[in-house]
Amino acid sequence: MLHIEFTSAGLNRLRSAGDVSPMWEVVLSLQALQTAHAALALDPWRRRVRGELVAAGLGETLGALQRLCPEAAYFPDFLTPSAGGGRTLDAELEQVLRTPKARLRKEIGLLCALGGSSRGARRLADGDAGALRRLGDAVRRYYAVAVAPYREAIRSAAAADRPVRAEAALREGAEGLLASFAPEVTWRGDRLECVYPVSRGFALDGRPLTLIPSFFCTRRPVALADPELPPVLVYPLTPAPGWLPAAEGAVAPADGGDSLVRLIGLTRARVLEVLDRPMSTGRIADALYVAPASASRHAAVLREAGLVRSERRGHCVLHRRTDLGEALLSGG
C-alpha cells in the first residue's frame, strides 16, 4: 500500500499536470511490454510494437532499456525527471543525461542490488559519457517506434481526462479532485492511499503534489521511490475503444515500410509520410512530437536527398515531399 500524508497546506498546493510526460511514457511503456496488464487495450499495441522494434533492429536496445526499467517495484527515479506534463522528449532527456554522478551511482546501485545488474548499467552508474550517449540514443529510437506514432491517441486520452478532473475540482475543491481518482486511489480526509507493490508512504511537508496522467500506466498509480524528490503521482488514463486502428495512419506503410525505415531511419520516414501536404517545421515537430530543431534537421536531410521540397511563403518555410519522395514512400 502507498500512502501520502496531506495537510491543509498540501491540499492548497495540489497541482495537476494535465498532459503526459514523454519520459514517463517511455518508462511505463517499457514496463507494459513486459506484462499482460490491460490486455484488451494494449495487447494489439504490444504485438505491433514488438514486431516493429525487431524489424528496426532494436531488439538489443529494447532488452537493455527493459533491464534499466524492469516491471518491478523499483526503477531509477532519474529516468523520469518531469514534475509536470507537457515538456518535450528532448527537454526531459537532456535533464536525464545531466543527472549528477552521485545520484546515478546511488539509484543504479540500488537497481543492481535488486537484480538489475549489467555491464551497461555499471558504466552508466559511473557516469560514463559514452554510456550516457548510448542511453539517450536508445531512448530516442525506442520512443520513435513505441510511443511517437500513437501521440494522437495519447493526447486524446489526456484531453478527455482533463474536464473530468476540472469538474471534480470545481465542484468539491482539492478533496473532490483527489476523490475523482477512485477506485484506484482512495481519499481518507488527510491521506491518499492506493494499492502498491511495496508498503511505503511519505508526508508532503508543505511541498506540492503533482498529478501526472499517463497512457501507458496500467492498473495502479506510480510514485517516485525517493521521498526527498519533488512528489508526483502518475495515474492511468483510459485508452479510448479502438484507439490502435485510429493510430495506424501514423505507422510506416506495410509495403516497403520496413525497407524505407532501414534506409533513411524511422523518424525521417515518418517526416516523409506526414508531408503529403505543405507543413512548416513547427507543424512537423508537433505532428511527430519532436523538438523543432530535430524536425528542421530531418527536413534538411530529406531536401538534400531530393525527397522534400521547401518553399518560403511570407515568414514561413513550408515543406512537402517530391514525386521522388512519393515513389520512395510507396515502394515504387
CSV table of C-alpha atoms in Angstrom, one decimal, residues 5-332:
chain,number,residue,atom,x,y,z
A,5,GLU,CA,0.1,12.3,4.1
A,6,PHE,CA,-1.6,15.7,3.5
A,7,THR,CA,-2.1,18.8,5.5
A,8,SER,CA,-4.4,21.7,4.5
A,9,ALA,CA,-1.3,23.4,3.0
A,10,GLY,CA,-0.7,20.4,0.9
A,11,LEU,CA,-4.2,20.4,-0.4
A,12,ASN,CA,-3.9,24.1,-1.3
A,13,ARG,CA,-0.7,23.4,-3.3
A,14,LEU,CA,-2.1,20.3,-5.2
A,15,ARG,CA,-1.2,20.5,-8.9
A,16,SER,CA,-2.5,18.7,-12.0
A,17,ALA,CA,-0.1,18.5,-14.9
A,18,GLY,CA,-2.9,18.0,-17.4
A,19,ASP,CA,-0.7,16.4,-20.0
A,20,VAL,CA,1.6,13.4,-20.3
A,21,SER,CA,5.4,13.4,-19.7
A,22,PRO,CA,7.4,11.8,-22.6
A,23,MET,CA,9.9,10.1,-20.3
A,24,TRP,CA,7.1,8.7,-18.0
A,25,GLU,CA,5.5,7.3,-21.2
A,26,VAL,CA,8.9,5.8,-22.2
A,27,VAL,CA,9.4,4.1,-18.9
A,28,LEU,CA,5.9,2.9,-18.4
A,29,SER,CA,5.5,1.6,-21.9
A,30,LEU,CA,8.7,-0.4,-21.5
A,31,GLN,CA,7.2,-1.9,-18.4
A,32,ALA,CA,3.9,-2.5,-20.2
A,33,LEU,CA,5.7,-4.5,-22.8
A,34,GLN,CA,6.9,-6.9,-20.1
A,35,THR,CA,3.4,-7.6,-18.7
A,36,ALA,CA,0.0,-8.7,-19.7
A,37,HIS,CA,-1.8,-6.0,-17.8
A,38,ALA,CA,-4.6,-4.1,-19.6
A,39,ALA,CA,-4.6,-6.8,-22.2
A,40,LEU,CA,-7.7,-5.7,-24.1
A,41,ALA,CA,-6.4,-2.2,-24.6
A,42,LEU,CA,-2.7,-2.8,-25.0
A,43,ASP,CA,-2.1,-6.3,-26.5
A,44,PRO,CA,-2.6,-5.1,-30.1
A,45,TRP,CA,-0.1,-2.4,-29.4
A,46,ARG,CA,2.3,-4.8,-27.8
A,47,ARG,CA,2.2,-7.2,-30.8
A,48,ARG,CA,2.7,-4.4,-33.3
A,49,VAL,CA,5.5,-2.6,-31.4
A,50,ARG,CA,7.5,-5.8,-30.6
A,51,GLY,CA,7.5,-6.6,-34.3
A,52,GLU,CA,8.4,-3.1,-35.4
A,53,LEU,CA,11.3,-2.9,-32.8
A,54,VAL,CA,12.7,-6.2,-34.2
A,55,ALA,CA,12.3,-5.0,-37.8
A,56,ALA,CA,14.1,-1.8,-37.0
A,57,GLY,CA,17.0,-3.7,-35.5
A,58,LEU,CA,16.2,-2.6,-31.9
A,59,GLY,CA,15.9,-5.9,-30.2
A,60,GLU,CA,19.1,-5.5,-28.2
A,61,THR,CA,18.2,-1.9,-27.4
A,62,LEU,CA,14.8,-2.9,-26.1
A,63,GLY,CA,16.4,-5.5,-23.8
A,64,ALA,CA,18.9,-3.0,-22.4
A,65,LEU,CA,16.2,-0.5,-21.7
A,66,GLN,CA,14.0,-3.1,-20.1
A,67,ARG,CA,16.8,-4.1,-17.8
A,68,LEU,CA,17.0,-0.5,-16.8
A,69,CYS,CA,13.2,-0.2,-16.4
A,70,PRO,CA,12.1,-3.6,-15.2
A,71,GLU,CA,8.4,-4.3,-14.5
A,72,ALA,CA,9.1,-4.4,-10.8
A,73,ALA,CA,8.7,-2.4,-7.6
A,74,TYR,CA,11.7,-0.3,-8.4
A,75,PHE,CA,13.3,1.6,-11.3
A,76,PRO,CA,15.7,4.5,-11.1
A,77,ASP,CA,14.0,7.9,-10.5
A,78,PHE,CA,16.4,9.8,-12.6
A,79,LEU,CA,14.7,8.4,-15.7
A,80,THR,CA,11.5,10.4,-15.0
A,81,PRO,CA,12.7,14.0,-14.2
A,82,SER,CA,9.5,15.8,-15.1
A,83,ALA,CA,7.5,17.3,-12.2
A,84,GLY,CA,4.7,18.1,-14.7
A,85,GLY,CA,3.5,17.1,-18.2
A,86,GLY,CA,3.7,19.0,-21.5
A,87,ARG,CA,7.5,19.1,-21.9
A,88,THR,CA,9.2,17.6,-25.0
A,89,LEU,CA,11.2,14.4,-25.0
A,90,ASP,CA,14.4,16.3,-25.9
A,91,ALA,CA,13.9,18.6,-22.9
A,92,GLU,CA,13.3,15.8,-20.5
A,93,LEU,CA,16.0,13.6,-21.9
A,94,GLU,CA,18.5,16.4,-21.6
A,95,GLN,CA,17.7,16.6,-17.9
A,96,VAL,CA,18.1,12.8,-17.6
A,97,LEU,CA,21.6,12.9,-19.2
A,98,ARG,CA,22.7,15.7,-16.9
A,99,THR,CA,22.0,13.6,-13.8
A,100,PRO,CA,24.8,14.0,-11.2
A,101,LYS,CA,27.2,11.1,-10.9
A,102,ALA,CA,26.4,10.6,-7.2
A,103,ARG,CA,22.7,10.1,-8.0
A,104,LEU,CA,23.4,7.8,-10.9
A,105,ARG,CA,25.6,5.7,-8.6
A,106,LYS,CA,23.0,5.6,-5.9
A,107,GLU,CA,20.0,4.7,-8.0
A,108,ILE,CA,21.6,2.3,-10.4
A,109,GLY,CA,23.4,0.7,-7.5
A,110,LEU,CA,20.0,0.0,-5.9
A,111,LEU,CA,18.7,-1.4,-9.2
A,112,CYS,CA,21.7,-3.7,-9.4
A,113,ALA,CA,21.3,-4.8,-5.8
A,114,LEU,CA,17.7,-5.8,-6.7
A,115,GLY,CA,18.9,-8.0,-9.6
A,116,GLY,CA,19.1,-5.5,-12.5
A,117,SER,CA,22.8,-5.6,-12.9
A,118,SER,CA,24.5,-5.5,-16.3
A,119,ARG,CA,27.8,-4.2,-17.7
A,120,GLY,CA,26.0,-1.2,-19.3
A,121,ALA,CA,24.2,-0.4,-16.1
A,122,ARG,CA,27.5,-0.3,-14.2
A,123,ARG,CA,29.1,2.0,-16.8
A,124,LEU,CA,26.0,4.3,-16.6
A,125,ALA,CA,26.4,4.3,-12.8
A,126,ASP,CA,29.9,5.6,-13.2
A,127,GLY,CA,28.6,8.5,-15.3
A,128,ASP,CA,30.5,7.2,-18.4
A,129,ALA,CA,29.9,9.7,-21.2
A,130,GLY,CA,29.6,7.0,-23.8
A,131,ALA,CA,27.1,5.1,-21.8
A,132,LEU,CA,25.0,8.2,-21.3
A,133,ARG,CA,25.2,9.0,-25.0
A,134,ARG,CA,24.1,5.5,-25.8
A,135,LEU,CA,21.2,5.8,-23.3
A,136,GLY,CA,20.0,9.0,-25.0
A,137,ASP,CA,20.2,7.4,-28.5
A,138,ALA,CA,18.4,4.2,-27.3
A,139,VAL,CA,15.6,6.2,-25.7
A,140,ARG,CA,15.0,8.3,-28.8
A,141,ARG,CA,15.0,5.3,-31.1
A,142,TYR,CA,12.6,3.4,-28.8
A,143,TYR,CA,10.3,6.4,-28.4
A,144,ALA,CA,10.1,6.9,-32.2
A,145,VAL,CA,8.7,3.3,-32.6
A,146,ALA,CA,6.8,2.6,-29.4
A,147,VAL,CA,5.3,6.0,-28.4
A,148,ALA,CA,5.5,8.7,-31.0
A,149,PRO,CA,3.3,7.0,-33.6
A,150,TYR,CA,0.5,6.9,-31.0
A,151,ARG,CA,0.7,10.5,-29.9
A,152,GLU,CA,-2.8,11.4,-31.2
A,153,ALA,CA,-4.4,8.6,-29.1
A,154,ILE,CA,-2.3,9.6,-26.1
A,155,ARG,CA,-3.2,13.3,-26.4
A,156,SER,CA,-6.9,12.4,-26.9
A,157,ALA,CA,-7.0,10.4,-23.8
A,158,ALA,CA,-5.3,13.2,-21.8
A,159,ALA,CA,-7.7,15.7,-23.3
A,160,ALA,CA,-10.7,13.6,-22.3
A,161,ASP,CA,-9.4,13.2,-18.8
A,162,ARG,CA,-8.8,17.0,-18.1
A,163,PRO,CA,-12.5,18.1,-18.0
A,164,VAL,CA,-13.3,15.2,-15.6
A,165,ARG,CA,-10.7,16.3,-13.1
A,166,ALA,CA,-11.5,20.0,-13.7
A,167,GLU,CA,-15.2,19.4,-12.9
A,168,ALA,CA,-14.4,17.5,-9.8
A,169,ALA,CA,-12.1,20.3,-8.6
A,170,LEU,CA,-14.6,23.0,-9.3
A,171,ARG,CA,-17.4,21.1,-7.6
A,172,GLU,CA,-15.6,20.0,-4.5
A,173,GLY,CA,-12.2,21.6,-4.5
A,174,ALA,CA,-8.9,19.7,-4.0
A,175,GLU,CA,-10.5,17.0,-2.0
A,176,GLY,CA,-13.0,16.4,-4.8
A,177,LEU,CA,-10.2,16.2,-7.3
A,178,LEU,CA,-8.4,13.5,-5.2
A,179,ALA,CA,-11.7,11.6,-4.7
A,180,SER,CA,-12.2,11.6,-8.5
A,181,PHE,CA,-9.4,9.0,-8.9
A,182,ALA,CA,-11.4,6.3,-7.1
A,183,PRO,CA,-11.3,3.3,-7.2
A,184,GLU,CA,-7.6,3.2,-8.0
A,185,VAL,CA,-7.0,5.8,-5.3
A,186,THR,CA,-8.8,6.3,-2.0
A,187,TRP,CA,-9.0,9.7,-0.3
A,188,ARG,CA,-9.4,9.4,3.5
A,189,GLY,CA,-9.6,13.0,4.7
A,190,ASP,CA,-5.9,13.6,5.3
A,191,ARG,CA,-4.3,10.7,3.5
A,192,LEU,CA,-4.2,9.4,-0.1
A,193,GLU,CA,-4.0,5.6,-0.4
A,194,CYS,CA,-3.6,3.2,-3.3
A,195,VAL,CA,-2.6,-0.4,-3.8
A,196,TYR,CA,1.2,-0.6,-4.4
A,197,PRO,CA,3.7,-3.5,-4.9
A,198,VAL,CA,5.6,-2.5,-1.7
A,199,SER,CA,4.4,-0.8,1.5
A,200,ARG,CA,5.6,2.8,1.6
A,201,GLY,CA,4.5,6.3,2.5
A,202,PHE,CA,5.7,9.8,2.8
A,203,ALA,CA,4.5,13.2,4.0
A,204,LEU,CA,4.3,16.2,1.7
A,205,ASP,CA,5.6,18.6,4.4
A,206,GLY,CA,4.2,21.6,2.5
A,207,ARG,CA,5.5,20.5,-0.9
A,208,PRO,CA,3.1,20.4,-3.8
A,209,LEU,CA,2.0,17.0,-5.1
A,210,THR,CA,1.8,17.0,-8.9
A,211,LEU,CA,-0.7,14.6,-10.6
A,212,ILE,CA,0.5,13.4,-14.0
A,213,PRO,CA,-1.7,11.4,-16.4
A,214,SER,CA,-0.1,8.5,-18.3
A,215,PHE,CA,-1.4,6.5,-21.2
A,216,PHE,CA,0.9,3.5,-20.5
A,217,CYS,CA,0.4,3.5,-16.8
A,218,THR,CA,-1.6,0.3,-16.0
A,219,ARG,CA,-3.6,-0.9,-13.0
A,220,ARG,CA,-2.4,1.5,-10.4
A,221,PRO,CA,-0.7,4.9,-9.9
A,222,VAL,CA,3.1,5.2,-9.6
A,223,ALA,CA,5.2,7.5,-7.4
A,224,LEU,CA,8.9,8.2,-7.3
A,225,ALA,CA,10.9,5.9,-5.0
A,226,ASP,CA,12.9,8.7,-3.3
A,227,PRO,CA,10.6,10.6,-0.9
A,228,GLU,CA,13.1,13.6,-0.9
A,229,LEU,CA,12.4,14.3,-4.6
A,230,PRO,CA,9.5,16.6,-5.7
A,231,PRO,CA,6.5,14.4,-5.1
A,232,VAL,CA,4.5,13.2,-8.1
A,233,LEU,CA,1.7,10.7,-8.5
A,234,VAL,CA,1.3,9.3,-12.1
A,235,TYR,CA,-2.1,7.9,-12.7
A,236,PRO,CA,-3.6,5.7,-15.5
A,237,LEU,CA,-5.6,7.1,-18.4
A,238,THR,CA,-8.2,5.0,-20.1
A,239,PRO,CA,-7.5,4.4,-23.8
A,240,ALA,CA,-10.5,5.0,-26.0
A,241,PRO,CA,-12.0,2.0,-27.7
A,242,GLY,CA,-10.4,1.2,-31.0
A,243,TRP,CA,-7.5,3.6,-30.3
A,244,LEU,CA,-4.9,1.5,-32.1
A,245,PRO,CA,-6.7,1.3,-35.5
A,246,ALA,CA,-7.1,5.1,-35.3
A,247,ALA,CA,-3.4,5.5,-34.9
A,248,GLU,CA,-2.5,3.2,-37.7
A,249,GLY,CA,-2.2,6.0,-40.2
A,250,ALA,CA,0.9,7.2,-38.3
A,251,VAL,CA,2.7,4.0,-38.8
A,252,ALA,CA,5.0,3.4,-41.8
A,253,PRO,CA,3.3,1.7,-44.7
A,254,ALA,CA,3.4,-2.1,-44.7
A,255,ASP,CA,4.6,-2.3,-48.3
A,256,GLY,CA,8.2,-1.3,-48.4
A,257,GLY,CA,7.9,0.4,-45.0
A,258,ASP,CA,10.5,-1.7,-43.2
A,259,SER,CA,13.0,-1.2,-46.0
A,260,LEU,CA,12.4,2.5,-46.0
A,261,VAL,CA,13.0,2.7,-42.3
A,262,ARG,CA,16.3,0.8,-42.6
A,263,LEU,CA,17.3,3.1,-45.5
A,264,ILE,CA,16.6,6.5,-44.1
A,265,GLY,CA,15.7,5.9,-40.4
A,266,LEU,CA,12.4,5.8,-38.7
A,267,THR,CA,12.0,9.5,-37.8
A,268,ARG,CA,12.8,10.6,-41.4
A,269,ALA,CA,10.5,8.0,-42.8
A,270,ARG,CA,7.7,9.5,-40.7
A,271,VAL,CA,8.6,13.1,-41.6
A,272,LEU,CA,8.3,12.0,-45.3
A,273,GLU,CA,5.0,10.3,-44.6
A,274,VAL,CA,3.3,13.4,-43.0
A,275,LEU,CA,4.5,15.7,-45.8
A,276,ASP,CA,1.7,14.7,-48.2
A,277,ARG,CA,0.6,18.4,-47.8
A,278,PRO,CA,2.7,21.5,-47.1
A,279,MET,CA,3.8,21.8,-43.5
A,280,SER,CA,6.0,24.2,-41.6
A,281,THR,CA,8.9,22.9,-39.4
A,282,GLY,CA,6.8,23.7,-36.3
A,283,ARG,CA,3.9,21.7,-37.6
A,284,ILE,CA,6.2,18.7,-38.4
A,285,ALA,CA,7.7,18.9,-34.9
A,286,ASP,CA,4.2,19.0,-33.4
A,287,ALA,CA,2.9,16.1,-35.5
A,288,LEU,CA,5.9,13.9,-34.7
A,289,TYR,CA,6.3,15.0,-31.1
A,290,VAL,CA,9.9,16.0,-31.6
A,291,ALA,CA,11.9,19.3,-31.0
A,292,PRO,CA,11.7,21.9,-33.8
A,293,ALA,CA,15.4,21.7,-34.2
A,294,SER,CA,15.2,18.0,-34.8
A,295,ALA,CA,12.3,18.4,-37.3
A,296,SER,CA,14.3,21.1,-39.2
A,297,ARG,CA,17.4,18.8,-39.3
A,298,HIS,CA,15.4,15.9,-40.7
A,299,ALA,CA,13.6,18.1,-43.3
A,300,ALA,CA,17.0,19.5,-44.4
A,301,VAL,CA,18.5,16.0,-44.9
A,302,LEU,CA,15.4,14.9,-46.9
A,303,ARG,CA,15.6,18.0,-49.0
A,304,GLU,CA,19.3,17.4,-49.8
A,305,ALA,CA,18.3,13.9,-51.0
A,306,GLY,CA,15.6,15.3,-53.3
A,307,LEU,CA,12.8,13.8,-51.3
A,308,VAL,CA,11.4,17.0,-49.9
A,309,ARG,CA,10.8,20.4,-51.5
A,310,SER,CA,10.9,23.6,-49.3
A,311,GLU,CA,9.4,26.9,-50.2
A,312,ARG,CA,9.3,30.2,-48.4
A,313,ARG,CA,5.8,31.8,-48.0
A,314,GLY,CA,6.0,35.0,-46.2
A,315,HIS,CA,7.7,34.5,-42.9
A,316,CYS,CA,7.2,30.7,-43.0
A,317,VAL,CA,9.0,27.9,-44.8
A,318,LEU,CA,6.7,25.1,-46.0
A,319,HIS,CA,7.9,21.6,-46.7
A,320,ARG,CA,6.3,18.9,-49.0
A,321,ARG,CA,7.5,15.6,-50.3
A,322,THR,CA,8.5,15.5,-54.0
A,323,ASP,CA,7.5,12.9,-56.6
A,324,LEU,CA,10.7,11.0,-55.8
A,325,GLY,CA,9.8,11.1,-52.1
A,326,GLU,CA,6.3,9.8,-53.0
A,327,ALA,CA,7.7,7.0,-55.1
A,328,LEU,CA,10.2,6.0,-52.3
A,329,LEU,CA,7.4,6.1,-49.7
A,330,SER,CA,5.1,3.9,-51.8
A,331,GLY,CA,7.8,1.4,-52.7
A,332,GLY,CA,7.8,2.4,-56.3
